[in-house]
Coordinates of C-alpha atoms in Angstrom, one line a residue:
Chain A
X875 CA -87.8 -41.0 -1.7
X876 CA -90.0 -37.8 -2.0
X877 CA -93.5 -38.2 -3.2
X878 CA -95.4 -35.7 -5.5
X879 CA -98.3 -33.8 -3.8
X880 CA -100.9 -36.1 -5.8
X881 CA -99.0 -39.4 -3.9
X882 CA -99.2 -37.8 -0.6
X883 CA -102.8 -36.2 -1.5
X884 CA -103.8 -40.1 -2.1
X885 CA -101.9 -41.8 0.4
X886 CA -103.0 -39.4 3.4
X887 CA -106.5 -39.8 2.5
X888 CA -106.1 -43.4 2.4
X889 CA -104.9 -42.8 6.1
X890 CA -107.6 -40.9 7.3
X891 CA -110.5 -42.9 5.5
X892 CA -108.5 -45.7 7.1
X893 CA -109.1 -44.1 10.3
X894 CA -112.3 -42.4 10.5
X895 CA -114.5 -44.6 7.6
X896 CA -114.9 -41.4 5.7
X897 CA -115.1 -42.0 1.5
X898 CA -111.3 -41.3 0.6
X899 CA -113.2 -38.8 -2.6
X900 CA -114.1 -36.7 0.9
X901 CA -110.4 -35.9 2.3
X902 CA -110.0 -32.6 -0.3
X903 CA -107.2 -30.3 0.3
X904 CA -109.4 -27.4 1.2
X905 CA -111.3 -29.7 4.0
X906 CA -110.5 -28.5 7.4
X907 CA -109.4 -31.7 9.7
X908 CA -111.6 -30.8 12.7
X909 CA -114.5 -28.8 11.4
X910 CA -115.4 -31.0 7.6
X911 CA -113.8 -34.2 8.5
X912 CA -115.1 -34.3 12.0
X913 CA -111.4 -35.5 13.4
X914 CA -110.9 -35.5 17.6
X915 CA -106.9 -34.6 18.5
X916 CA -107.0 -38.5 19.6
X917 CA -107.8 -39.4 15.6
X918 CA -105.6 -36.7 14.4
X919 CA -102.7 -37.8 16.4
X920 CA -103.2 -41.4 14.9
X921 CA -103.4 -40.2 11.7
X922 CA -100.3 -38.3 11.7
X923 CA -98.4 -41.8 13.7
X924 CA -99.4 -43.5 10.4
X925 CA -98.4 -40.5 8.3
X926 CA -95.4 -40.2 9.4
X927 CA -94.6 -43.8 8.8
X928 CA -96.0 -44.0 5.1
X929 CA -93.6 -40.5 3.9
X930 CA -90.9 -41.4 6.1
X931 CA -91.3 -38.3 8.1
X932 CA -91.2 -36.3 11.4
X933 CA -94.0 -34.0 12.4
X934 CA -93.2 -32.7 16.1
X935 CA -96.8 -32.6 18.1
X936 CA -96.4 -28.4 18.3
X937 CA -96.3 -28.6 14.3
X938 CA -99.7 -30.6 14.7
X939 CA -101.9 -27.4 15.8
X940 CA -101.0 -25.8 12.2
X941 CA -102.0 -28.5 10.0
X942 CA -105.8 -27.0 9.6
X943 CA -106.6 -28.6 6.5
X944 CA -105.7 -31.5 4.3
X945 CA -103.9 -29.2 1.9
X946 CA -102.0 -27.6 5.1
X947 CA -100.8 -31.8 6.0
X948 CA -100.1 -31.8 2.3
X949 CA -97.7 -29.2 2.2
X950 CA -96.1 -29.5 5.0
X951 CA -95.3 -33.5 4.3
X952 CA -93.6 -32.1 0.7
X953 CA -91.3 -30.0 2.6
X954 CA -90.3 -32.1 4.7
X955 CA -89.4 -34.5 2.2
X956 CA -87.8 -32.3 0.2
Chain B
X258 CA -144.9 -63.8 42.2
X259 CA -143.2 -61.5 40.1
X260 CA -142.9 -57.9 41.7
X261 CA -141.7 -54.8 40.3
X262 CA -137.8 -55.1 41.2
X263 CA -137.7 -58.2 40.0
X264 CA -135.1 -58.5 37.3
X265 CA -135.5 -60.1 33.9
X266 CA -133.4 -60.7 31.2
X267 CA -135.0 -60.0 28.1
X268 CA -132.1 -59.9 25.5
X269 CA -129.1 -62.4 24.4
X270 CA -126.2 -61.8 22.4
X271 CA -123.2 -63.8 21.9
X272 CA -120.3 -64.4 19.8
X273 CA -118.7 -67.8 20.2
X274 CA -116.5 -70.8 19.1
X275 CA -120.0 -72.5 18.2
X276 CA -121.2 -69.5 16.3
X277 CA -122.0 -65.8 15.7
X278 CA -124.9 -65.5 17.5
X279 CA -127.1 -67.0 20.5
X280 CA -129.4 -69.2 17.9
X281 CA -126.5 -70.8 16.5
X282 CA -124.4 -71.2 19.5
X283 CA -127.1 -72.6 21.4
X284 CA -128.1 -75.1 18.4
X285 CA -124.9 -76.3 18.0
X286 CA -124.6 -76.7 21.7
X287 CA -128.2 -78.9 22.1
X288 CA -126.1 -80.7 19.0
X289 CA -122.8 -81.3 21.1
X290 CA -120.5 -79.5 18.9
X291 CA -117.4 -78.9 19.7
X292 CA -116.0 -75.5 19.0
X293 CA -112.1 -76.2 19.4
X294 CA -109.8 -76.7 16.5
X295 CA -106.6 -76.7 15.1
X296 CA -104.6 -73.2 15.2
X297 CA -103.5 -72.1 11.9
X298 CA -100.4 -70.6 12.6
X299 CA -97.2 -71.6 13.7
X300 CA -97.0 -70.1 17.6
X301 CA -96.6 -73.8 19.2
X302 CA -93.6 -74.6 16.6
X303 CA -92.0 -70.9 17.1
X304 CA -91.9 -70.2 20.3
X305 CA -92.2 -74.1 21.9
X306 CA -96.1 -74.0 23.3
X307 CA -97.0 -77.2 24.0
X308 CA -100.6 -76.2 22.8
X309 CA -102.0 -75.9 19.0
X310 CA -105.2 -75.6 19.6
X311 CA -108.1 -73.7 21.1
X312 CA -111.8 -72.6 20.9
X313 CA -111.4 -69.8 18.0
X314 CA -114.9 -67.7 17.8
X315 CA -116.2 -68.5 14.4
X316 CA -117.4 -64.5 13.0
X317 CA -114.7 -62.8 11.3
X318 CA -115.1 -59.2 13.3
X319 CA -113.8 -57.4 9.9
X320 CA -116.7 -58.6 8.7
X321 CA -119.4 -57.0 11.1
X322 CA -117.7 -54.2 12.5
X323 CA -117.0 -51.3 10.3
X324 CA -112.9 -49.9 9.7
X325 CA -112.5 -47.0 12.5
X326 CA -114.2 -49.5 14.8
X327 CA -112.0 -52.4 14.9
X328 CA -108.8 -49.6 14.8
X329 CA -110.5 -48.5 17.7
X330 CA -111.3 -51.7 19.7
X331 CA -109.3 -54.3 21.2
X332 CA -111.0 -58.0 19.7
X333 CA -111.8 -57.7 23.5
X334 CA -114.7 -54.9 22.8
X335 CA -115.3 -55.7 19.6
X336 CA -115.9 -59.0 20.8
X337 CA -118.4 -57.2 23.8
X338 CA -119.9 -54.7 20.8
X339 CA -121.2 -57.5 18.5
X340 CA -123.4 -59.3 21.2
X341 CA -124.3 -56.3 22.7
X342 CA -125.8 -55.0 19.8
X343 CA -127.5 -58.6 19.2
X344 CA -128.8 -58.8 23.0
X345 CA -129.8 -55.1 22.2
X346 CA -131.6 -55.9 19.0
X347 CA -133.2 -59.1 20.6
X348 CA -134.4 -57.0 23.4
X349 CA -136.4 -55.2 20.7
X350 CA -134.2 -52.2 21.5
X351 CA -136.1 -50.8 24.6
X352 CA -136.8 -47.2 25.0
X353 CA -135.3 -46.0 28.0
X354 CA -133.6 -43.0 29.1
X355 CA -129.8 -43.2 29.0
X356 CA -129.8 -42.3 32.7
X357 CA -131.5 -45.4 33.6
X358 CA -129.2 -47.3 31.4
X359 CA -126.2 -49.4 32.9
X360 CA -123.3 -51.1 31.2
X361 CA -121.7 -53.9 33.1
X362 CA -119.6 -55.8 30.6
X363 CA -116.3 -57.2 32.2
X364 CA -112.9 -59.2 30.8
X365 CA -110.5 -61.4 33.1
X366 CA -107.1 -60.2 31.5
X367 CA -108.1 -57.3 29.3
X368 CA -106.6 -56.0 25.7
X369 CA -103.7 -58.4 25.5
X370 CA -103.6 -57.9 21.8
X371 CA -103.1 -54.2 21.9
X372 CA -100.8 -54.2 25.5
X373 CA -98.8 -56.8 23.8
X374 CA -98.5 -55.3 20.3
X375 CA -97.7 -52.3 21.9
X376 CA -94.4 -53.7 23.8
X377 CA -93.2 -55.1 20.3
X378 CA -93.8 -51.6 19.1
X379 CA -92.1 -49.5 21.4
X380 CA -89.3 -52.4 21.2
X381 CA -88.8 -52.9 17.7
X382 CA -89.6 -49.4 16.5
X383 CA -89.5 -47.2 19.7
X384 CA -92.4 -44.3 21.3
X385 CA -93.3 -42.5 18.3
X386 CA -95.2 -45.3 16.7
X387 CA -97.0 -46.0 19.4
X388 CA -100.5 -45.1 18.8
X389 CA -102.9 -42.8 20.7
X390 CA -105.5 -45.3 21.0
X391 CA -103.2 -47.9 23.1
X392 CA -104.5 -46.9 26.8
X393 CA -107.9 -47.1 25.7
X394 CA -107.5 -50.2 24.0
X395 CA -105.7 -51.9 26.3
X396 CA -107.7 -51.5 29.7
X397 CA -110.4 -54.1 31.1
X398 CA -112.7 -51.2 31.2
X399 CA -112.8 -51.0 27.7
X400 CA -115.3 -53.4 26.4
X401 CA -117.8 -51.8 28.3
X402 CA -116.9 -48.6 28.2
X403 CA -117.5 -49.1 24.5
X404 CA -120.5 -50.5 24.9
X405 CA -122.0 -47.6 26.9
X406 CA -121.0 -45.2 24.1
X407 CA -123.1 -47.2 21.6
X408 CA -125.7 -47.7 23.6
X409 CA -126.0 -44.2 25.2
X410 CA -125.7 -46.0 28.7
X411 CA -124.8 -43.2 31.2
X412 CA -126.7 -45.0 34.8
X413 CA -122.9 -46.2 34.6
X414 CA -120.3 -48.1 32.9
X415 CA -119.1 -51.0 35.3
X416 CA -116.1 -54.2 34.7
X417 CA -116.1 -56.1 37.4
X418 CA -112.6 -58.2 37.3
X419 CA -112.6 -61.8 38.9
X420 CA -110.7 -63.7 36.4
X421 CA -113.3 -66.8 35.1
X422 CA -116.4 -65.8 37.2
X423 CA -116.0 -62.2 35.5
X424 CA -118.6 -62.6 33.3
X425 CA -121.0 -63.9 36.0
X426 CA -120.4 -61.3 38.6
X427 CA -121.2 -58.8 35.8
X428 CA -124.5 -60.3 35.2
X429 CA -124.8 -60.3 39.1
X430 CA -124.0 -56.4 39.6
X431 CA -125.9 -55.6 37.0
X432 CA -128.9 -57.1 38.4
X433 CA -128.1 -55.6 41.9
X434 CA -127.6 -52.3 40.2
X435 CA -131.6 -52.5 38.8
X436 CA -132.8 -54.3 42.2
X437 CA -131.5 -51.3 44.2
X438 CA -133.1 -48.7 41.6
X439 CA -130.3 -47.5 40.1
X440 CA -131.3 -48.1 36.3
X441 CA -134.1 -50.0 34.8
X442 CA -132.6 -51.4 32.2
X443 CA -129.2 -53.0 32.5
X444 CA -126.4 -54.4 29.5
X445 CA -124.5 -57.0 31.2
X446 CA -122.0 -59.7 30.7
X447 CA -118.2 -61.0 29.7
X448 CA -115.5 -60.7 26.5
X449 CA -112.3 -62.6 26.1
X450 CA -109.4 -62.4 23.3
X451 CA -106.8 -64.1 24.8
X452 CA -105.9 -66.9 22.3
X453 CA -102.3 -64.9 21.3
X454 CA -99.2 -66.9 21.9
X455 CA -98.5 -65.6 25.4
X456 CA -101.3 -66.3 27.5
X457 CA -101.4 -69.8 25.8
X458 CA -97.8 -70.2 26.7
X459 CA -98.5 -68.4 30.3
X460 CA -101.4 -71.1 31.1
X461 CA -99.2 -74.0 30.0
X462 CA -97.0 -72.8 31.8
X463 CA -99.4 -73.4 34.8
X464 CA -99.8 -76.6 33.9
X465 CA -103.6 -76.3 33.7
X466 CA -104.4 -77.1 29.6
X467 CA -105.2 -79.9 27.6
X468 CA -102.4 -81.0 26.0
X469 CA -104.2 -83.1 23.4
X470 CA -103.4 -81.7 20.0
X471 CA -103.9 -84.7 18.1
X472 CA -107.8 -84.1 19.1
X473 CA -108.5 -80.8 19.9
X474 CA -112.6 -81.4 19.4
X475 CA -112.0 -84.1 22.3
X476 CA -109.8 -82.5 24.7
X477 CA -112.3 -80.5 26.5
X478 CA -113.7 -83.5 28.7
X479 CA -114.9 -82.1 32.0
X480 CA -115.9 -85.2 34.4
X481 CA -114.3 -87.6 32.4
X482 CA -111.7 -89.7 34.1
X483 CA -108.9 -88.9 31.4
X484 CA -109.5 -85.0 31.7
X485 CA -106.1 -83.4 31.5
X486 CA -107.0 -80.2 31.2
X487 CA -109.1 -76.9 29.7
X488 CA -109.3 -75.3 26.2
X489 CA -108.2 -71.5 25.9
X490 CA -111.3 -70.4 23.9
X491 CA -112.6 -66.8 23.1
X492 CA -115.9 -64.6 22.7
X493 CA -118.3 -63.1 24.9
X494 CA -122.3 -63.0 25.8
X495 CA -123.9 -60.2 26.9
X496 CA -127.5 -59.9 28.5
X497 CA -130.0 -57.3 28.6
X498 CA -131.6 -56.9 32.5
X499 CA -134.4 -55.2 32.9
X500 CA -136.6 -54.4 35.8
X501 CA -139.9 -57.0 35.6
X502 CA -141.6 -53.3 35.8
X503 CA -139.8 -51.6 33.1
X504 CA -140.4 -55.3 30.9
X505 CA -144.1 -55.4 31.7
X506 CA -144.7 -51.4 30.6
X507 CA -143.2 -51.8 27.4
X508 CA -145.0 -55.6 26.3
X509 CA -141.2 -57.4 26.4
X510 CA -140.6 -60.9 25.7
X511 CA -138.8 -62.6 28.7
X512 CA -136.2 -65.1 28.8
X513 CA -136.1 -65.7 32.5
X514 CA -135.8 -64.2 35.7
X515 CA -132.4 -63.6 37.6
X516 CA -134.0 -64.5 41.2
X517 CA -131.0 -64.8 42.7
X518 CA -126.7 -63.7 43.1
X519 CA -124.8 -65.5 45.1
X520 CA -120.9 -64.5 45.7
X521 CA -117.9 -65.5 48.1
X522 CA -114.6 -65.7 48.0
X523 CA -112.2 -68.6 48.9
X524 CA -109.7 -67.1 50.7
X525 CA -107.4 -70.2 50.3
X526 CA -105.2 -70.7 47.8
X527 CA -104.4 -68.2 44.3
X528 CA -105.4 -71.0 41.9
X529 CA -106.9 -73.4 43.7
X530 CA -110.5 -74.1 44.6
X531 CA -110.9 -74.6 48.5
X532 CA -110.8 -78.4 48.3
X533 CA -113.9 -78.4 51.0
X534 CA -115.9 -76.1 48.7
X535 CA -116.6 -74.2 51.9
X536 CA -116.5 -71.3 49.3
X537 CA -118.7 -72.4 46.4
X538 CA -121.1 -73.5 48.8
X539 CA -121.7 -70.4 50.6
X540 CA -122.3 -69.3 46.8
X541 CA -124.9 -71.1 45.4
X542 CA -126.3 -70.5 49.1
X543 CA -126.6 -67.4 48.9
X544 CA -128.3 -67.3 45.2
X545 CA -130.9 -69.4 46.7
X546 CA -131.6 -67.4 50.2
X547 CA -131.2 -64.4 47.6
X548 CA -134.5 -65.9 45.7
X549 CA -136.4 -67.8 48.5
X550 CA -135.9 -70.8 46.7
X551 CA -134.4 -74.5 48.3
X552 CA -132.1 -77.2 46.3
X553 CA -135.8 -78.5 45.9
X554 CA -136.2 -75.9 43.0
X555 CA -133.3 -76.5 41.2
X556 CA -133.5 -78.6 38.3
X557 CA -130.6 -77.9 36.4
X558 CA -126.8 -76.5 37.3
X559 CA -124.3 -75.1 34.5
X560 CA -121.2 -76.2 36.1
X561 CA -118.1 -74.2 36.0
X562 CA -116.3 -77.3 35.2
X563 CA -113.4 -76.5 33.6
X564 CA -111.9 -79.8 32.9
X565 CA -109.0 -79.8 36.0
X566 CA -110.0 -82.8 38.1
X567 CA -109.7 -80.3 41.4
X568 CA -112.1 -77.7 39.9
X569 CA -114.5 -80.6 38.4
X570 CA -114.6 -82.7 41.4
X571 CA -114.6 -79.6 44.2
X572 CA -117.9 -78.3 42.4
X573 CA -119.4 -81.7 42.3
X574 CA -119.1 -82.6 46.1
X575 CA -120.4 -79.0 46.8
X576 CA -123.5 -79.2 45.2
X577 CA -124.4 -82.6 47.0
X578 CA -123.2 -81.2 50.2
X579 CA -125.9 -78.2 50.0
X580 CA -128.4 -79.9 48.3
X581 CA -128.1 -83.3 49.8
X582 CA -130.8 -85.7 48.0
X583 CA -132.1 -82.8 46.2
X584 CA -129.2 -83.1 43.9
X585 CA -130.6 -86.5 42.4
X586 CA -132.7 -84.4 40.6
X587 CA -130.6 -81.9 39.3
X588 CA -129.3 -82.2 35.4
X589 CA -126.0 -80.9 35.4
X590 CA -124.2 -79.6 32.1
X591 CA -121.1 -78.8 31.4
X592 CA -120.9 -76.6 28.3
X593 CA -117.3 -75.9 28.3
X594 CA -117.0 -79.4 26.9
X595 CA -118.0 -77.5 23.5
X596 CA -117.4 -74.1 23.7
X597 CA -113.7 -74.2 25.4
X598 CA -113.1 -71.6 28.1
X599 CA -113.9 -68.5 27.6
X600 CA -112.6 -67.0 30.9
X601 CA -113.8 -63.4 31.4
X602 CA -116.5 -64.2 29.1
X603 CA -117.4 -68.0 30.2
X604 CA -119.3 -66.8 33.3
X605 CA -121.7 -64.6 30.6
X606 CA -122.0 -67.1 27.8
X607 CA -122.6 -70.0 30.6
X608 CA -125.9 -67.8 31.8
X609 CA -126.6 -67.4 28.8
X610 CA -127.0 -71.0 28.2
X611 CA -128.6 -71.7 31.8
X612 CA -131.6 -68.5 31.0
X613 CA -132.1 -70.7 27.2
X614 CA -131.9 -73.9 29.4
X615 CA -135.1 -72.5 31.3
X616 CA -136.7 -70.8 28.7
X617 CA -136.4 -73.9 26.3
X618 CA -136.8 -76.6 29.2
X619 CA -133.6 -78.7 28.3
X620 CA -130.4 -78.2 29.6
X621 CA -127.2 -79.0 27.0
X622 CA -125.3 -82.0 26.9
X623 CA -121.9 -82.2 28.3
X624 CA -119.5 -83.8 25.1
X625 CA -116.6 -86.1 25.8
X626 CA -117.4 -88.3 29.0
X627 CA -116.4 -91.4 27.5
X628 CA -115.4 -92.8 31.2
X629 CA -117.3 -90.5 33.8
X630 CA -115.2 -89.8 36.9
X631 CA -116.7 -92.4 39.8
X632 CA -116.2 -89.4 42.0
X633 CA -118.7 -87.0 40.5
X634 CA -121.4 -87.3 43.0
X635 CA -124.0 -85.1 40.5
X636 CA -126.4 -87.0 37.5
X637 CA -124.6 -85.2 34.4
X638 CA -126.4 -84.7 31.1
X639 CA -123.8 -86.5 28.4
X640 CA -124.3 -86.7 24.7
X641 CA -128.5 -85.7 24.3
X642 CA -129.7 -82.6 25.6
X643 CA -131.7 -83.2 28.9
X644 CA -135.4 -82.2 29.2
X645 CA -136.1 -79.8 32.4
X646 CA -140.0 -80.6 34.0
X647 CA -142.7 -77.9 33.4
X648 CA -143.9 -75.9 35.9
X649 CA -141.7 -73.4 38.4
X650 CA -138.3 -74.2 38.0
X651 CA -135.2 -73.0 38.6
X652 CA -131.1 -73.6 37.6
X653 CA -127.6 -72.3 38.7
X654 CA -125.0 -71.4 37.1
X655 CA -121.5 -71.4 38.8
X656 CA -118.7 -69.4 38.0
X657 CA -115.4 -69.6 39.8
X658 CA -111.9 -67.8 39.0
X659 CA -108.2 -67.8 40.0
X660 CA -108.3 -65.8 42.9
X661 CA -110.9 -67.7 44.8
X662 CA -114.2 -65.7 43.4
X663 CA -116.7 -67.5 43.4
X664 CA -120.9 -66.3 42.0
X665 CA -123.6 -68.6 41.6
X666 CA -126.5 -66.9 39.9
X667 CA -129.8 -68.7 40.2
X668 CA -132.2 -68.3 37.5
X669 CA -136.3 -68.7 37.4
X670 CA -138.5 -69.6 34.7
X671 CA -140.9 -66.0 33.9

């Protein structure tokens, strides 16, 4: 079942405050993963494990590199529902 | 007496069936609480354990540790990170240079939570929901690798594994590692989380627990003649060792001094205790040649006394046979009675005990010896705690593990 942007919005910050403790208000879509959220690969890769379970989909480890920002996670988790 | 090498310990932390912290655990322990209860799930129905019960530690970690820590810890180190940071804090957090810092905190098994949870994983749902953090979670270096990060502890991070004397020979390295002047201050001791359906089924299976689920507060009964087993219990202790320098500079308050380590190893059987105690005694020897002290010094052991009439009654007939007459005088205690057994952590907790025994002059009772075995050859302490006389003093504690590891570590009044 595909989720709106909002949903995934919500539910990936939910994963990353989760995660790293951060306030879930902090996980923006312009936030950059590594250099505003402060997120190691080891973290990220986590994050993504759970994401992938919560939207029900697949996102290869060479797709990882691109997702730069919240937004970028965001996107690319719509599409792939779609 | 005191020269600069000398180790003290000037910090406790613990986290334990009997309570959250060392004051707690060590009251209820002078009370002769016991900390085993009840499980409160159904493992011994589902999967036919003969067990339902075990020495559960009594803090809820979700409550102390914040979210990305307990994702990121085993219960194993997040057992090790709580009474670090207590034995930190008690220390009065002491300045010293990360370099000159040690960690030394071990485990006997390891992250059996997160190995195990990871095999359903991969099983039920296959490799790509495995988590990143499962290696790091699941190894027995773990708890103290954790603890170095929090601690900034970079004269190294050490886990010694030697099953139920784990916790003990980490107190003993650590205090080797600031006698030969490789750190000055020193984070030391033992963490277990085992109390998960297959290591209770695993040591059934062995044959070596209490089966008494209709009174799990009386099954620990080390040295009584209807022992029929130990308790699977959880926590850890930790220590903070410093050099008696290092204390002195900086004004510390100090527990006790570690005056001696003693370690050997069986090399007899992969369970069982050398029946002879040729073993144990070369131990506790070697603690005492390690401090200049005789059996005349020793006041009070901390038994290892598990509850397993070969283990109780091998330790017993050791300690007379190296002390001789001197062991008249010796109060012995045997805390597992209360607190279960905490193997990687019991040797850490049980020191802990034995440096409050000498600090506080009295050593803990030992619960449940309604018939005392007439082959224990050692006065025990049973019911009241046991007052220790003034003056210099000193007490052992033994720890010994599947394996045939055995440490003594003999401790001196400050």
């Amino acid at each position: 079942m595909a989720n709106t942007e909002q949903e995934i919005l919500t539910g990936l910050a939910e994963i990353v405050a989760e995660e790293t403790g951060l306030d879930t208000a902090d996980v923006a879509l312009e936030k950059s993963f590594t250099d505003d959220l402060d997120i190691d690969s080891l973290s990220m890769m986590t994050i993504v494990t759970h994401a992938e379970d919560k939207f029900g989909v697949r996102i290869p480890d060479e797709e990882v590199k691109n997702l730069a920002t919240v937004g970028d996670a965001v996107s690319y988790i719509k599409t792939a529902q779609d | 007496m005191t020269s600069a090498r000398d180790v003290v310990v000037t910090g406790l932390g613990a986290t334990t069936p009997l309570g959250g912290d060392v004051p707690s655990t060590w009251e209820a322990a002078l009370a002769g609480k016991s900390g085993a209860r009840t499980m409160d799930n159904d493992w011994a129905e589902r999967y036919e354990i003969p067990v339902n019960f075990a020495a559960t530690i009594k803090v809820k970690p979700e409550e102390v540790l914040k979210r990305p820590e307990l994702k990121r810890m085993d219960p194993s180190a997040q057992y090790a990170v709580i009474a670090a940071r207590e034995a930190w804090k008690d220390a009065g957090e002491p300045e010293v240079a990360g370099e000159r810092l040690g960690s030394v905190v071990s485990s006997g098994i390891g992250g059996v939570w997160t190995l195990l949870d990871g095999w359903d994983t991969l099983r039920e749902r296959g490799a790509r929901r495995l988590l990143p953090m499962t290696v790091p979670m699941l190894m027995p270096n773990s708890p103290t690798a954790f603890v170095s990060l929090d601690l900034g502890a970079r004269a190294g991070a050490h886990a010694l594994v030697s099953a139920c004397a784990s916790g003990a020979e980490a107190i003993g390295y650590g205090a080797e590692m600031i006698r030969s002047g490789r750190a000055d201050v020193v984070v030391a001791g033992g963490t277990e989380a085992t109390i998960h359906p297959m290591p209770i089924a695993a040591f059934a299976a062995s044959r070596t627990l209490s089966l008494r689920n209709d009174d799990p507060e009386g099954a620990s009964r080390p040295y009584d003649a209807d022992r029929d087993g130990f308790v699977v219990g959880e926590g850890a202790a930790v220590v903070v060792l410093e050099s008696a320098e290092h204390a002195a500079a900086r004004g510390a308050r100090v527990y006790a001094r570690i005056g001696g380590v003693g370690l050997s190893s069986d090399a007899y059987h992969i369970t069982s205790p050398d029946p002879d105690g040729t073993g144990q005694v070369a131990a506790m020897r070697g603690a005492l040649e390690d401090a200049g002290a005789t059996g005349a010094d020793v006041v009070h052991v901390n038994a290892h006394a598990t509850s397993t009439k070969v283990g109780d009654l091998t330790e017993t007939a050791s300690i007379r046979r190296l002390f001789g007459s001197d062991a008249d005088h010796v109060q012995l205690s045997a805390t597992k009675s209360m607190t279960g057994h905490l193997l990687g952590g019991a040797g850490a907790l049980e020191t802990v005990f034995t440096v409050k025994a000498i600090a506080d002059r009295l050593a803990p009772p030992t619960i449940n010896v309604a018939n005392p075995d007439p082959e224990l050859q050692v006065p025990l302490v049973r019911d009241e705690p046991a007052k220790l006389p003034g003056g210099d003093i000193a007490a052992i504690n033994n720890s010994f593990g599947f394996g045939g590891h055995n440490v003594a570590l003999l401790v001196q009044n400050a």
